PDB file of C-alpha atoms and ligand atoms in Angstrom:
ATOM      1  CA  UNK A 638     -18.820   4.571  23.983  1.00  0.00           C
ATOM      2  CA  UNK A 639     -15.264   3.993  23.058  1.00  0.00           C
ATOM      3  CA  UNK A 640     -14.778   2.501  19.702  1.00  0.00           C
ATOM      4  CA  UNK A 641     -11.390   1.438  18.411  1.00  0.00           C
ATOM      5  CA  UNK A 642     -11.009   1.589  14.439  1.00  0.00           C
ATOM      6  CA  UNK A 643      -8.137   0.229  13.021  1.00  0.00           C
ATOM      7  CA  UNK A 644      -6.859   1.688  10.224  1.00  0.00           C
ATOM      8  CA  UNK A 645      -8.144   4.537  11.501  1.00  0.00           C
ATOM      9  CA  UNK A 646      -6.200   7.047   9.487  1.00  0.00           C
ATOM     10  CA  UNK A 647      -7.141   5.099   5.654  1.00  0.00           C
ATOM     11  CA  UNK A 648      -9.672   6.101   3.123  1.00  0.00           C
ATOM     12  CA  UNK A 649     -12.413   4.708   5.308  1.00  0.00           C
ATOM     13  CA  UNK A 650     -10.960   4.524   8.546  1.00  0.00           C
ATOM     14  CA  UNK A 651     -10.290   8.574   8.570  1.00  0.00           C
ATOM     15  CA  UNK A 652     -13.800   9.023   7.681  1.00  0.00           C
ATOM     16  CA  UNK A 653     -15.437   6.944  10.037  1.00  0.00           C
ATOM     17  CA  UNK A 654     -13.534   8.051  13.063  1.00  0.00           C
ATOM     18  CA  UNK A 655     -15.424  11.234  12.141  1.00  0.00           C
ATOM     19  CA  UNK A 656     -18.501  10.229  12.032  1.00  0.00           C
ATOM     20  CA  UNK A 657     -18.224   8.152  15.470  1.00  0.00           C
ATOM     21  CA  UNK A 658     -16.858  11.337  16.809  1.00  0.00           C
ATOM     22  CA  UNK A 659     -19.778  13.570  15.697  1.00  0.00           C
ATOM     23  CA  UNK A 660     -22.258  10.896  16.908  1.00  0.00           C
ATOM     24  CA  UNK A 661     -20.907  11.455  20.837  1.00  0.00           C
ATOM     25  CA  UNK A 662     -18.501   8.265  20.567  1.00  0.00           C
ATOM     26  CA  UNK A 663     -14.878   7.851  22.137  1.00  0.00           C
ATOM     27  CA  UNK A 664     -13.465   6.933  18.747  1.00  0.00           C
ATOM     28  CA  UNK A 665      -9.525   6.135  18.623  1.00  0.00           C
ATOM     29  CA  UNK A 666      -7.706   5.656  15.457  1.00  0.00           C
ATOM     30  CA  UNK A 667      -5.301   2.664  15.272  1.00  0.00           C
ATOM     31  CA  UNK A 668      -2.774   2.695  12.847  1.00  0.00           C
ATOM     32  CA  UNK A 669       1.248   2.362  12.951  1.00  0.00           C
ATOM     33  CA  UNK A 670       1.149   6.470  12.340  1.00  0.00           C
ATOM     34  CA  UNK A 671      -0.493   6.086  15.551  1.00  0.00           C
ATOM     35  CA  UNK A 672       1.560   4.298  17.846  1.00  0.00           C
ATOM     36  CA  UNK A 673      -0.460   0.864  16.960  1.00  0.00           C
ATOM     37  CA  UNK A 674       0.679  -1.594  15.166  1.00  0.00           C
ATOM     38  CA  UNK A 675      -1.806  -5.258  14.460  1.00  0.00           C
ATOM     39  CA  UNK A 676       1.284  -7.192  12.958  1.00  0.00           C
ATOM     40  CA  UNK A 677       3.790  -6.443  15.835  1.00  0.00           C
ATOM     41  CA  UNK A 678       0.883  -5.904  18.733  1.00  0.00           C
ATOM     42  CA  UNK A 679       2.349  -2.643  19.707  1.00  0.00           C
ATOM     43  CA  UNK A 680       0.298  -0.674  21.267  1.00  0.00           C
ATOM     44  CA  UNK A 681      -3.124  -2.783  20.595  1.00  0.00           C
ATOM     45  CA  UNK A 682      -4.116  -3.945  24.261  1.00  0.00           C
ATOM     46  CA  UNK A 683      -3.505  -0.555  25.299  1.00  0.00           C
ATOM     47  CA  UNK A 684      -5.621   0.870  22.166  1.00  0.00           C
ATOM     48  CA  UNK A 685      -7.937  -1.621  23.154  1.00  0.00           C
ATOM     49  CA  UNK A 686      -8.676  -1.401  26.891  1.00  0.00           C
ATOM     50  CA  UNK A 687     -11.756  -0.066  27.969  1.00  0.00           C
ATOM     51  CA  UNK A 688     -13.360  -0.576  24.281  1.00  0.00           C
ATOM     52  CA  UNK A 689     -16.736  -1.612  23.894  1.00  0.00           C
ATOM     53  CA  UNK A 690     -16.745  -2.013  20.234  1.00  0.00           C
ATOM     54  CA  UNK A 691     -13.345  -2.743  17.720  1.00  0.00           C
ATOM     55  CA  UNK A 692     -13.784  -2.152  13.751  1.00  0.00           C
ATOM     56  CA  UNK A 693     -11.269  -3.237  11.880  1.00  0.00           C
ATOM     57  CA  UNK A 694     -10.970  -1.162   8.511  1.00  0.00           C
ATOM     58  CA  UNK A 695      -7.114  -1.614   7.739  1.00  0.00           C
ATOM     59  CA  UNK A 696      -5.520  -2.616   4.530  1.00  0.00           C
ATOM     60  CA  UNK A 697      -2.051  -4.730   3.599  1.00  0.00           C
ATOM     61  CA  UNK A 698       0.599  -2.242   2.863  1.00  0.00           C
ATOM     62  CA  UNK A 699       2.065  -4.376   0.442  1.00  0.00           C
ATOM     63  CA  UNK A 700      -0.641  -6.623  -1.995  1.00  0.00           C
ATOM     64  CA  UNK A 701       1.505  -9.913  -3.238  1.00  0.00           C
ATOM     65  CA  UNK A 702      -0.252 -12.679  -2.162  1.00  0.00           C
ATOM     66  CA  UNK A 703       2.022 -13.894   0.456  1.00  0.00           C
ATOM     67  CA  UNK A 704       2.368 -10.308   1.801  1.00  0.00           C
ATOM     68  CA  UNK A 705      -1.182  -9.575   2.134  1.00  0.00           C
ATOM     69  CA  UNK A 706      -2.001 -13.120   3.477  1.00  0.00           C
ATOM     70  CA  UNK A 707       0.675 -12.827   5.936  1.00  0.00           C
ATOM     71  CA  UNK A 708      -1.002  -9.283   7.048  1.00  0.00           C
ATOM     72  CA  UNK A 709      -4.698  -9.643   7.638  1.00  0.00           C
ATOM     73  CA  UNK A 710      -3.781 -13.223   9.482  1.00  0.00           C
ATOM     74  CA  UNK A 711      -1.564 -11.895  11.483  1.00  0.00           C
ATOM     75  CA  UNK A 712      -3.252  -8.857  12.244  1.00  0.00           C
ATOM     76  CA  UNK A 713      -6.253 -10.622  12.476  1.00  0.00           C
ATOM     77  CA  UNK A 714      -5.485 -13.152  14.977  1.00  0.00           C
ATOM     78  CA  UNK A 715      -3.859 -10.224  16.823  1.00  0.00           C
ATOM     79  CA  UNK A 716      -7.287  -7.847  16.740  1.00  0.00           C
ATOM     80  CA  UNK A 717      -9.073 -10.996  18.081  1.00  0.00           C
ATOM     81  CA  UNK A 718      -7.256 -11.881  20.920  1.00  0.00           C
ATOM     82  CA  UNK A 719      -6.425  -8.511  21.764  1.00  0.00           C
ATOM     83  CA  UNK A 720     -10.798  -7.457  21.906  1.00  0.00           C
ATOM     84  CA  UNK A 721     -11.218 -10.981  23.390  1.00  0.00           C
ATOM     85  CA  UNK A 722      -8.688  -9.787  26.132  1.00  0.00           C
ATOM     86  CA  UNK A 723     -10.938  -6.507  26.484  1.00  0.00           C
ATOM     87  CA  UNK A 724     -14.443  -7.642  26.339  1.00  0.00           C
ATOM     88  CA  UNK A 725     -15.587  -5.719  23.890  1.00  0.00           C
ATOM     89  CA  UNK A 726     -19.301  -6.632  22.874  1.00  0.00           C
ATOM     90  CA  UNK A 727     -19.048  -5.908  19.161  1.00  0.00           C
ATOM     91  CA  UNK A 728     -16.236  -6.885  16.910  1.00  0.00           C
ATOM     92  CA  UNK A 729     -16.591  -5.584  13.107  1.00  0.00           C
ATOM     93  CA  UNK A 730     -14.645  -5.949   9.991  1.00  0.00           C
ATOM     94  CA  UNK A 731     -14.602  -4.464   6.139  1.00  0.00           C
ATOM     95  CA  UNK A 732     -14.653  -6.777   3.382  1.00  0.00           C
ATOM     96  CA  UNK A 733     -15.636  -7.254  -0.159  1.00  0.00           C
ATOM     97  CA  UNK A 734     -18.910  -7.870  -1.651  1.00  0.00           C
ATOM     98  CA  UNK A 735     -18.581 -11.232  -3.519  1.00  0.00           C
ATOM     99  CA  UNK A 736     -15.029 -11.763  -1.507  1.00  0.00           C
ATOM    100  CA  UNK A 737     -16.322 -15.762  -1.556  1.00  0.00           C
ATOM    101  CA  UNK A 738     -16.749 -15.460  -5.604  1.00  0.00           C
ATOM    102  CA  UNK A 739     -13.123 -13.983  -6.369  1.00  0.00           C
ATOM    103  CA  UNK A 740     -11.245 -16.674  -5.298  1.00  0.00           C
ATOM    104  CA  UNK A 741      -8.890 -16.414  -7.979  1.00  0.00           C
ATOM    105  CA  UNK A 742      -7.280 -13.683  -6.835  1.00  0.00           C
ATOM    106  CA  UNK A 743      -4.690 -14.009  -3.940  1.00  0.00           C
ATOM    107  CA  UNK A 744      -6.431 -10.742  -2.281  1.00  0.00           C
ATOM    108  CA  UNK A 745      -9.064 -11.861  -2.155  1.00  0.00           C
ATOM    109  CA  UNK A 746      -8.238 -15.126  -0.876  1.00  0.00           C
ATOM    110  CA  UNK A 747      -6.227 -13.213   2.122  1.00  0.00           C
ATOM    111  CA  UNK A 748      -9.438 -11.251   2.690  1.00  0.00           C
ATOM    112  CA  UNK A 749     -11.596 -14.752   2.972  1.00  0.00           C
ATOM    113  CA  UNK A 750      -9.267 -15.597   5.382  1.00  0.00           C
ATOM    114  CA  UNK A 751      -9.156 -12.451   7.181  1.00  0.00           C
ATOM    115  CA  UNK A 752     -13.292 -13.232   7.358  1.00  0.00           C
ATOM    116  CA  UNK A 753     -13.150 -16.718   8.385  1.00  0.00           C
ATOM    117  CA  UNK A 754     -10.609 -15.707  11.651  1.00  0.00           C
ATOM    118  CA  UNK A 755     -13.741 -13.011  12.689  1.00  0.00           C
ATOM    119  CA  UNK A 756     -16.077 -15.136  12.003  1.00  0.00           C
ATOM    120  CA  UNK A 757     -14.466 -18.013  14.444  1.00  0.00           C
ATOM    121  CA  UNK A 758     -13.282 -15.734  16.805  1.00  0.00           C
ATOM    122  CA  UNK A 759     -16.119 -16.676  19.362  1.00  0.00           C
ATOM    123  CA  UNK A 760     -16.799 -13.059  20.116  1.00  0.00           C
ATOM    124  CA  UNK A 761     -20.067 -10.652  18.630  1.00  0.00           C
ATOM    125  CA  UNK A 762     -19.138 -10.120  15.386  1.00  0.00           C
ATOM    126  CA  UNK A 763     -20.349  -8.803  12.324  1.00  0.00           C
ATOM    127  CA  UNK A 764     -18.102  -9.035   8.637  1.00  0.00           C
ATOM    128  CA  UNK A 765     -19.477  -5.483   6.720  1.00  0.00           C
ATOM    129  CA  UNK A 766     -18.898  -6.493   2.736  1.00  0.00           C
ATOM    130  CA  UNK A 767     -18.917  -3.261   0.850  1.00  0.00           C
ATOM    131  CA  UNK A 768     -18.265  -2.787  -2.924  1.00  0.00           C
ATOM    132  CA  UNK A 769     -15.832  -1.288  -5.143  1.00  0.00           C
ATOM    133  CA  UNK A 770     -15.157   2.556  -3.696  1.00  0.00           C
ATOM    134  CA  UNK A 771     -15.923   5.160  -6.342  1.00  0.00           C
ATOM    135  CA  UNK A 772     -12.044   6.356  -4.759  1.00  0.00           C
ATOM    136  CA  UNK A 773     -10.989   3.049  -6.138  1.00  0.00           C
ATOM    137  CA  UNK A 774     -11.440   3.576  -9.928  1.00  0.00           C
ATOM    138  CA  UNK A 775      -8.934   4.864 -10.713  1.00  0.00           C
ATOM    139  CA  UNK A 776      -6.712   1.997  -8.811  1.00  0.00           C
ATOM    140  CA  UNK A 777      -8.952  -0.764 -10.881  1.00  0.00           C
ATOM    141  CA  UNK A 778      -8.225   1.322 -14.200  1.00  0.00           C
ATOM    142  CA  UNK A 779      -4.381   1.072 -13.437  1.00  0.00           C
ATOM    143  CA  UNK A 780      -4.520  -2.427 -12.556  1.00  0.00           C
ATOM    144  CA  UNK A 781      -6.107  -3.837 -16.004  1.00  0.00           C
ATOM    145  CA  UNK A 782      -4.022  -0.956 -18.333  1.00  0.00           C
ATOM    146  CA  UNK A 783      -1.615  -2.624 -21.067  1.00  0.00           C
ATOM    147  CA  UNK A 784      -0.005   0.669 -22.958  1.00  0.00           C
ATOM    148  CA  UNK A 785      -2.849   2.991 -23.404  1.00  0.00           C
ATOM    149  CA  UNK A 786      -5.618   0.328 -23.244  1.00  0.00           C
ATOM    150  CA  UNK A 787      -7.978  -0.559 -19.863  1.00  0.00           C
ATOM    151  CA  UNK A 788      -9.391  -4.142 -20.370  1.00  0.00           C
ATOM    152  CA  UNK A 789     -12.260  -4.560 -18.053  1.00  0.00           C
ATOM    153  CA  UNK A 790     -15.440  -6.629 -18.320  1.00  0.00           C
ATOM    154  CA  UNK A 791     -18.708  -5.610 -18.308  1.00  0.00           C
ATOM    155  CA  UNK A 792     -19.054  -7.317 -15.343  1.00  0.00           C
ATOM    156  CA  UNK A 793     -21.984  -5.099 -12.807  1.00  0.00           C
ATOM    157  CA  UNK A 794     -21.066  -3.323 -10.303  1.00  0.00           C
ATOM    158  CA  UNK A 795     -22.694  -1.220  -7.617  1.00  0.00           C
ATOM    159  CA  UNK A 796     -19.614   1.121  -6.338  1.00  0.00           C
ATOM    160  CA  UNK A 797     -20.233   3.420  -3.197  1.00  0.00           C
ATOM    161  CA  UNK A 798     -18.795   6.780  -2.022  1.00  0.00           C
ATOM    162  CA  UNK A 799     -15.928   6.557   0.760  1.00  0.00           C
ATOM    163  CA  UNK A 800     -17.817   9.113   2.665  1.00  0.00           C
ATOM    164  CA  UNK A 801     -21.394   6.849   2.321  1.00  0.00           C
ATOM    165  CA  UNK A 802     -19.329   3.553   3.202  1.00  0.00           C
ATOM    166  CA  UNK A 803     -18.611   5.368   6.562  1.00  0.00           C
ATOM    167  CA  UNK A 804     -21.841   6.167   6.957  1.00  0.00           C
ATOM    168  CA  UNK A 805     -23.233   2.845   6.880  1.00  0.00           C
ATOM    169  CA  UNK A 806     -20.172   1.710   9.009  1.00  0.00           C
ATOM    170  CA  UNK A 807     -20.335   3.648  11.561  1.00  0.00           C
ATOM    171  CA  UNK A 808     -24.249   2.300  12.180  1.00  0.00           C
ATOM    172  CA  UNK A 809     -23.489  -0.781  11.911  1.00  0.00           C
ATOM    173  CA  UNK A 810     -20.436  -0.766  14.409  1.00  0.00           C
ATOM    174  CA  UNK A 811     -22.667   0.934  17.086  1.00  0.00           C
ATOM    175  CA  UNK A 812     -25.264  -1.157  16.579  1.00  0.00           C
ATOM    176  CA  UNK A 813     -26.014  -5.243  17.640  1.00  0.00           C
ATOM    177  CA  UNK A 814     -23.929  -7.335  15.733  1.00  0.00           C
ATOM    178  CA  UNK A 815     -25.601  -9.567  13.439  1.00  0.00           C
ATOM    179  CA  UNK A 816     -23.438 -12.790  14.273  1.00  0.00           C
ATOM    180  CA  UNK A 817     -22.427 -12.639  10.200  1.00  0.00           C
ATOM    181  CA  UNK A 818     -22.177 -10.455   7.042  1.00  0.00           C
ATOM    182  CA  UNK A 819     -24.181  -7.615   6.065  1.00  0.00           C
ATOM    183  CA  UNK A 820     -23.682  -6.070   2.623  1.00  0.00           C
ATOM    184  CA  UNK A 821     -23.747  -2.212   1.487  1.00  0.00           C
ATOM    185  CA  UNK A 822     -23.524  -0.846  -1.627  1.00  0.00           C
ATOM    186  CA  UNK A 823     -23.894   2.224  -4.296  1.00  0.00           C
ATOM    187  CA  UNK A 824     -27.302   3.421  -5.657  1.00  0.00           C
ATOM    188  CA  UNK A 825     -26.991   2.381  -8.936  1.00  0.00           C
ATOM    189  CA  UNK A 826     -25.331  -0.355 -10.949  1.00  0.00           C
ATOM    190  CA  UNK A 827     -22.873  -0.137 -13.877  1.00  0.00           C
ATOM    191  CA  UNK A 828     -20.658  -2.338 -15.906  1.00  0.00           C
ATOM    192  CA  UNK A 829     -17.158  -2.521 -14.596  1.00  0.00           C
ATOM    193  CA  UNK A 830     -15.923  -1.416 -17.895  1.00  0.00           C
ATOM    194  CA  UNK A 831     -17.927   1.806 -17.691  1.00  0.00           C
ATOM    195  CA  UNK A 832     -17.032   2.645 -14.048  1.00  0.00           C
ATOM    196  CA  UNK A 833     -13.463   3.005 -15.158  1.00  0.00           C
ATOM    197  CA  UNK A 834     -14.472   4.417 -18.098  1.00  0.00           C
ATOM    198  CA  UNK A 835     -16.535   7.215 -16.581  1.00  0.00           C
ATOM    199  CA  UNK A 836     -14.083   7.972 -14.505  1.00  0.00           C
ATOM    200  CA  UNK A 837     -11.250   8.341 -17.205  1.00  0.00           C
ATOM    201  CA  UNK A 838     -13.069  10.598 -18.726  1.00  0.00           C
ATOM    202  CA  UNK A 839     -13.710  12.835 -15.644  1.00  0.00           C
ATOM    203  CA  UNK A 840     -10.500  13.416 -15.322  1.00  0.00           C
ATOM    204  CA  UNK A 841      -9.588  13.845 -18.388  1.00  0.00           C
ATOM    205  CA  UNK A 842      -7.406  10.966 -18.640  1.00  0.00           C
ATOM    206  CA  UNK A 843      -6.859   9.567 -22.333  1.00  0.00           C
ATOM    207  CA  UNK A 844      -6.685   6.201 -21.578  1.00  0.00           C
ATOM    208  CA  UNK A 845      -9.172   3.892 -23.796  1.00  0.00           C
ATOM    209  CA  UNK A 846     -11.253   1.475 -22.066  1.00  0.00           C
ATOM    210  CA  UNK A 847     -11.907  -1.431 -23.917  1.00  0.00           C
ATOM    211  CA  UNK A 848     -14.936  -4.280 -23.056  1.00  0.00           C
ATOM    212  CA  UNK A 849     -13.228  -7.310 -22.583  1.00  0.00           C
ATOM    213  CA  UNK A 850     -15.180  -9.863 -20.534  1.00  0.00           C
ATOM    214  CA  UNK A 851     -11.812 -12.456 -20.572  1.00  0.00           C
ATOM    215  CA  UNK A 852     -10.038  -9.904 -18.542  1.00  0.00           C
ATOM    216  CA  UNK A 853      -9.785 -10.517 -14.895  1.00  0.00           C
ATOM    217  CA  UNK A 854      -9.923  -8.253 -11.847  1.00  0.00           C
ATOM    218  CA  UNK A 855      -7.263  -8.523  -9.498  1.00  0.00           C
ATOM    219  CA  UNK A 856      -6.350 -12.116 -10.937  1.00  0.00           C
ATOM    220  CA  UNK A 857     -10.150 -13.405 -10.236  1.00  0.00           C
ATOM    221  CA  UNK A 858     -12.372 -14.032 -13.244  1.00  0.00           C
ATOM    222  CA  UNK A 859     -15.683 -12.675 -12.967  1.00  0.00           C
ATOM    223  CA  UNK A 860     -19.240 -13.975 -13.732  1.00  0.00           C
ATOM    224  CA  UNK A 861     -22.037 -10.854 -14.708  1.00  0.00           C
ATOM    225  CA  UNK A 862     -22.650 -10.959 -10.876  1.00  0.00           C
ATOM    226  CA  UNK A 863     -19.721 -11.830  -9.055  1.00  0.00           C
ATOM    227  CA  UNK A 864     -19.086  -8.310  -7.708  1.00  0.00           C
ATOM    228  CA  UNK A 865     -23.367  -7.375  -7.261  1.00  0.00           C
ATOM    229  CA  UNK A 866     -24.858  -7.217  -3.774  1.00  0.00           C
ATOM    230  CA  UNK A 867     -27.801  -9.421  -2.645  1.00  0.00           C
ATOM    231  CA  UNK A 868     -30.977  -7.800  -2.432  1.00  0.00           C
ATOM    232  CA  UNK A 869     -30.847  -6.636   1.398  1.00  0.00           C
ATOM    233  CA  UNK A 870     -27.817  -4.767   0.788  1.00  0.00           C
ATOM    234  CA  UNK A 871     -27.994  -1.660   2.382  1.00  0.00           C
ATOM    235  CA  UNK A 872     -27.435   1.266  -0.011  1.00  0.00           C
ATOM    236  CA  UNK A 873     -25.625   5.148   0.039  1.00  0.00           C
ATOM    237  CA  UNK A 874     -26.998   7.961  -1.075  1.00  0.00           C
ATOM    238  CA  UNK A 875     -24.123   9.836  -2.960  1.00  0.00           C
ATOM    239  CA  UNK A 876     -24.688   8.520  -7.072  1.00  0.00           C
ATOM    240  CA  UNK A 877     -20.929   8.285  -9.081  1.00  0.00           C
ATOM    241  CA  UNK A 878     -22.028  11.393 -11.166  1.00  0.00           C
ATOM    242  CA  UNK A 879     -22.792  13.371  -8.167  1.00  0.00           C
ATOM    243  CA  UNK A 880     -19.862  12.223  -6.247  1.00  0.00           C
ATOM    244  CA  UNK A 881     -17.678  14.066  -9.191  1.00  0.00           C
ATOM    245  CA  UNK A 882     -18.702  17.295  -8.906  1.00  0.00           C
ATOM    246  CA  UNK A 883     -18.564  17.361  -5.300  1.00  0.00           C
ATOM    247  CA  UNK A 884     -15.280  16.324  -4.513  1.00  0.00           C
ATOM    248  CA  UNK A 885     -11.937  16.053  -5.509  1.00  0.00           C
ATOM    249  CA  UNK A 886     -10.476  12.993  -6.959  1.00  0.00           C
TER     250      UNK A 886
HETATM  251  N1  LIG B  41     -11.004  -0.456  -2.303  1.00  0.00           N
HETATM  252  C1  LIG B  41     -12.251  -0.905  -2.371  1.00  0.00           C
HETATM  253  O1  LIG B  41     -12.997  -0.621  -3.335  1.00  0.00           O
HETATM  254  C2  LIG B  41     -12.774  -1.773  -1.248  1.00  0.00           C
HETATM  255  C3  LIG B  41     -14.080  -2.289  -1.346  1.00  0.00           C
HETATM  256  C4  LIG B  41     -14.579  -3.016  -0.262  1.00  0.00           C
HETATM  257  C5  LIG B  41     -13.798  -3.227   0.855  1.00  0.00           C
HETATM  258  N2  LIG B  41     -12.524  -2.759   0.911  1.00  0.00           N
HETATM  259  C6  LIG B  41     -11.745  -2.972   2.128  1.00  0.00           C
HETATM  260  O2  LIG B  41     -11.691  -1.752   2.852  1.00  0.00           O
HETATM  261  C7  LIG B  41     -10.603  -1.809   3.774  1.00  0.00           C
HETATM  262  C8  LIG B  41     -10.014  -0.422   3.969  1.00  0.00           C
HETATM  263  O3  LIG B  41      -9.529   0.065   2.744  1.00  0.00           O
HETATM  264  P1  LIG B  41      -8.949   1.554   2.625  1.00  0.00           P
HETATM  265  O4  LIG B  41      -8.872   1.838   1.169  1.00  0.00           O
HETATM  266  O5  LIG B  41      -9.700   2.489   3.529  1.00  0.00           O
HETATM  267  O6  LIG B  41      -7.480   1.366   3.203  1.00  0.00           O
HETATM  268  P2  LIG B  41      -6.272   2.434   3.231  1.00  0.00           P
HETATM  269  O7  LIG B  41      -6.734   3.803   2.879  1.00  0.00           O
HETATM  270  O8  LIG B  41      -5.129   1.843   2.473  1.00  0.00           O
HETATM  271  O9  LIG B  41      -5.874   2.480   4.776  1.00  0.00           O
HETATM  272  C9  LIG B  41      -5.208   1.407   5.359  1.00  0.00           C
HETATM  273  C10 LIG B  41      -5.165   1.628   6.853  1.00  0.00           C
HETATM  274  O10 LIG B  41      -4.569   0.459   7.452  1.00  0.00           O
HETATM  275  C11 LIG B  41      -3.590   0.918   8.374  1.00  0.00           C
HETATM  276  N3  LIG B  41      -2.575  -0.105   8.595  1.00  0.00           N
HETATM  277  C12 LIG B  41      -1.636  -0.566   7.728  1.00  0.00           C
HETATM  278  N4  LIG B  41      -0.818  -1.435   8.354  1.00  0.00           N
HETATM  279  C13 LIG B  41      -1.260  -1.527   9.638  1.00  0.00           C
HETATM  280  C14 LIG B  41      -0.804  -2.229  10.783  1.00  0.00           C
HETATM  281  N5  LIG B  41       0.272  -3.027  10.734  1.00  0.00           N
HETATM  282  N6  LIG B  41      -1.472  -2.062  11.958  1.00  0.00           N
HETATM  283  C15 LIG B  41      -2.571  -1.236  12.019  1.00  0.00           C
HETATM  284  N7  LIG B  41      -3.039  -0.547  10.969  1.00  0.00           N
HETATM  285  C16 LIG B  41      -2.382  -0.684   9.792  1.00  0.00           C
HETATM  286  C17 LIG B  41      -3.019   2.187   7.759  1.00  0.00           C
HETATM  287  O11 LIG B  41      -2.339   2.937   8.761  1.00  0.00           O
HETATM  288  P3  LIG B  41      -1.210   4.057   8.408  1.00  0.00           P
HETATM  289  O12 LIG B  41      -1.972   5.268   7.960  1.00  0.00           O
HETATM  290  O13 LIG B  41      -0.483   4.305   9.680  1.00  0.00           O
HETATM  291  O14 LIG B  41      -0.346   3.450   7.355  1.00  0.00           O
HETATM  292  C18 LIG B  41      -4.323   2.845   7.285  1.00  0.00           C
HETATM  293  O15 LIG B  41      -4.973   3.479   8.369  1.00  0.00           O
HETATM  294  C19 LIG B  41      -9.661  -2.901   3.247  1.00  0.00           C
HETATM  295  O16 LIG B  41      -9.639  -3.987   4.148  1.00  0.00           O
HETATM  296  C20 LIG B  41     -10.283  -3.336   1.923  1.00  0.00           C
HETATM  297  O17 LIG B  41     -10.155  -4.729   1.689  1.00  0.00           O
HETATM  298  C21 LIG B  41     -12.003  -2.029  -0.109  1.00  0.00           C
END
């Protein structure tokens, strides 16, 4: 079946356009390297006719608050009407696990409303929450660095592997959409503090990462659970330790 992913050339998007394509599918990456653009519309009804299923897996290019708002509600509203316009029987979108929890932070506030336009779009739909990337670490240990210091709480977390996230995606997308959210997840759970941590150290990077359960992530404060998975999450395989010494990072 032809499946459109936009976003189709990102982190996850690249990955699951693979995996579609090795299961049989049609699977077209959407992206403004591609000729398709979900803010202007260029190139989206063409992308989309003939699709039976659209995944949207993109991310703001830019992450202020106003930018990234202004992103996944236009592109949003864009994506909808565009796979309302060609009857496609299963719309799908990434999110965050605990995206309704983080609502201090302005991204996350975009990607609630980025949910809430799927979720009224009046068409199949089903909102995939994943958490924190095992890719993203570094990014998270960047974001809460002052000097040579990482603040982080010890907040849990159950990261995933890019390559499982896909995985997961790519059944779910093909599959009947479940009308709301369904949650994936990591194997195992860690304190955000020591996901940073054991990644530093992986890579040799110096930086110290210091417990600090006042620090916020991406602007939102976070409870011991605010970022954990409910208990039908589905899980990946590929554990952090594992996911080191076989690939590159
Ligand atoms: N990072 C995490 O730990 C995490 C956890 C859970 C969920 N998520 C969610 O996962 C999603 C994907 O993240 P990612 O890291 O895979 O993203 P990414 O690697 O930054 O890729 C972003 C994709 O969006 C495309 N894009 C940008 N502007 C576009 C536009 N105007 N029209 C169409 N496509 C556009 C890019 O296309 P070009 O290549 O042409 O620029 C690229 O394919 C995000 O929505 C994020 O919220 C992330």
């Amino acid at each position: 079946m032809k499946v459109v992913v936009v976003g189709g050339t990102g982190l996850i998007g690249a990955r699951l356009v693979e995996r579609l394509r090795a299961r049989g599918h049609d699977a077209l990456a959407a992206a403004p390297s591609r000729g398709v653009d979900t803010v202007t519309g260029a190139g989206l009804a063409e992308a989309m006719r003939g699709a039976e299923v659209a995944v949207d897996v993109s991310n703001a290019p830019a992450f202020e608050e106003e930018a990234v708002r202004a992103f996944f509600e236009t592109s949003g509203r864009n994506i909808v009407r565009a796979a309302g316009e060609a009857g496609v029987r299963h719309l799908a979108a990434l999110s965050v696990v605990g995206t309704d929890r983080l609502q201090g932070s302005g991204y996350f506030r975009a990607k609630a409303a980025q949910e809430r336009l799927y979720e009224a779009a009046g068409l199949p739909c089903t909102i995939v929450r994943s958490t924190q990337f095992f890719e993203f670490a570094r990014a998270i240990a960047d974001a809460s660095t002052e000097g040579a210091t990482v603040r982080l709480p010890a907040a849990r977390v159950q990261p995933i592997a890019a390559d499982d996230v896909a995985e997961l995606l790519a059944e779910v997308v093909v599959g009947t959409p479940v009308g709301g959210t369904v949650e994936i997840a990591g194997p195992e759970g860690m304190g955000l503090d020591e996901f940073a941590r054991r990644y530093l150290q992986s890579v040799g990077d110096a930086r110290a990462v210091v417990r600090d359960d006042e620090a916020t992530y991406f602007g939102a404060h976070l409870d011991a659970d605010s970022l954990v998975p409910g208990s039908r999450a589905r899980l990946g395989r590929v554990r952090f330790a594992d996911w080191f010494t076989a690939s590159r990072h």
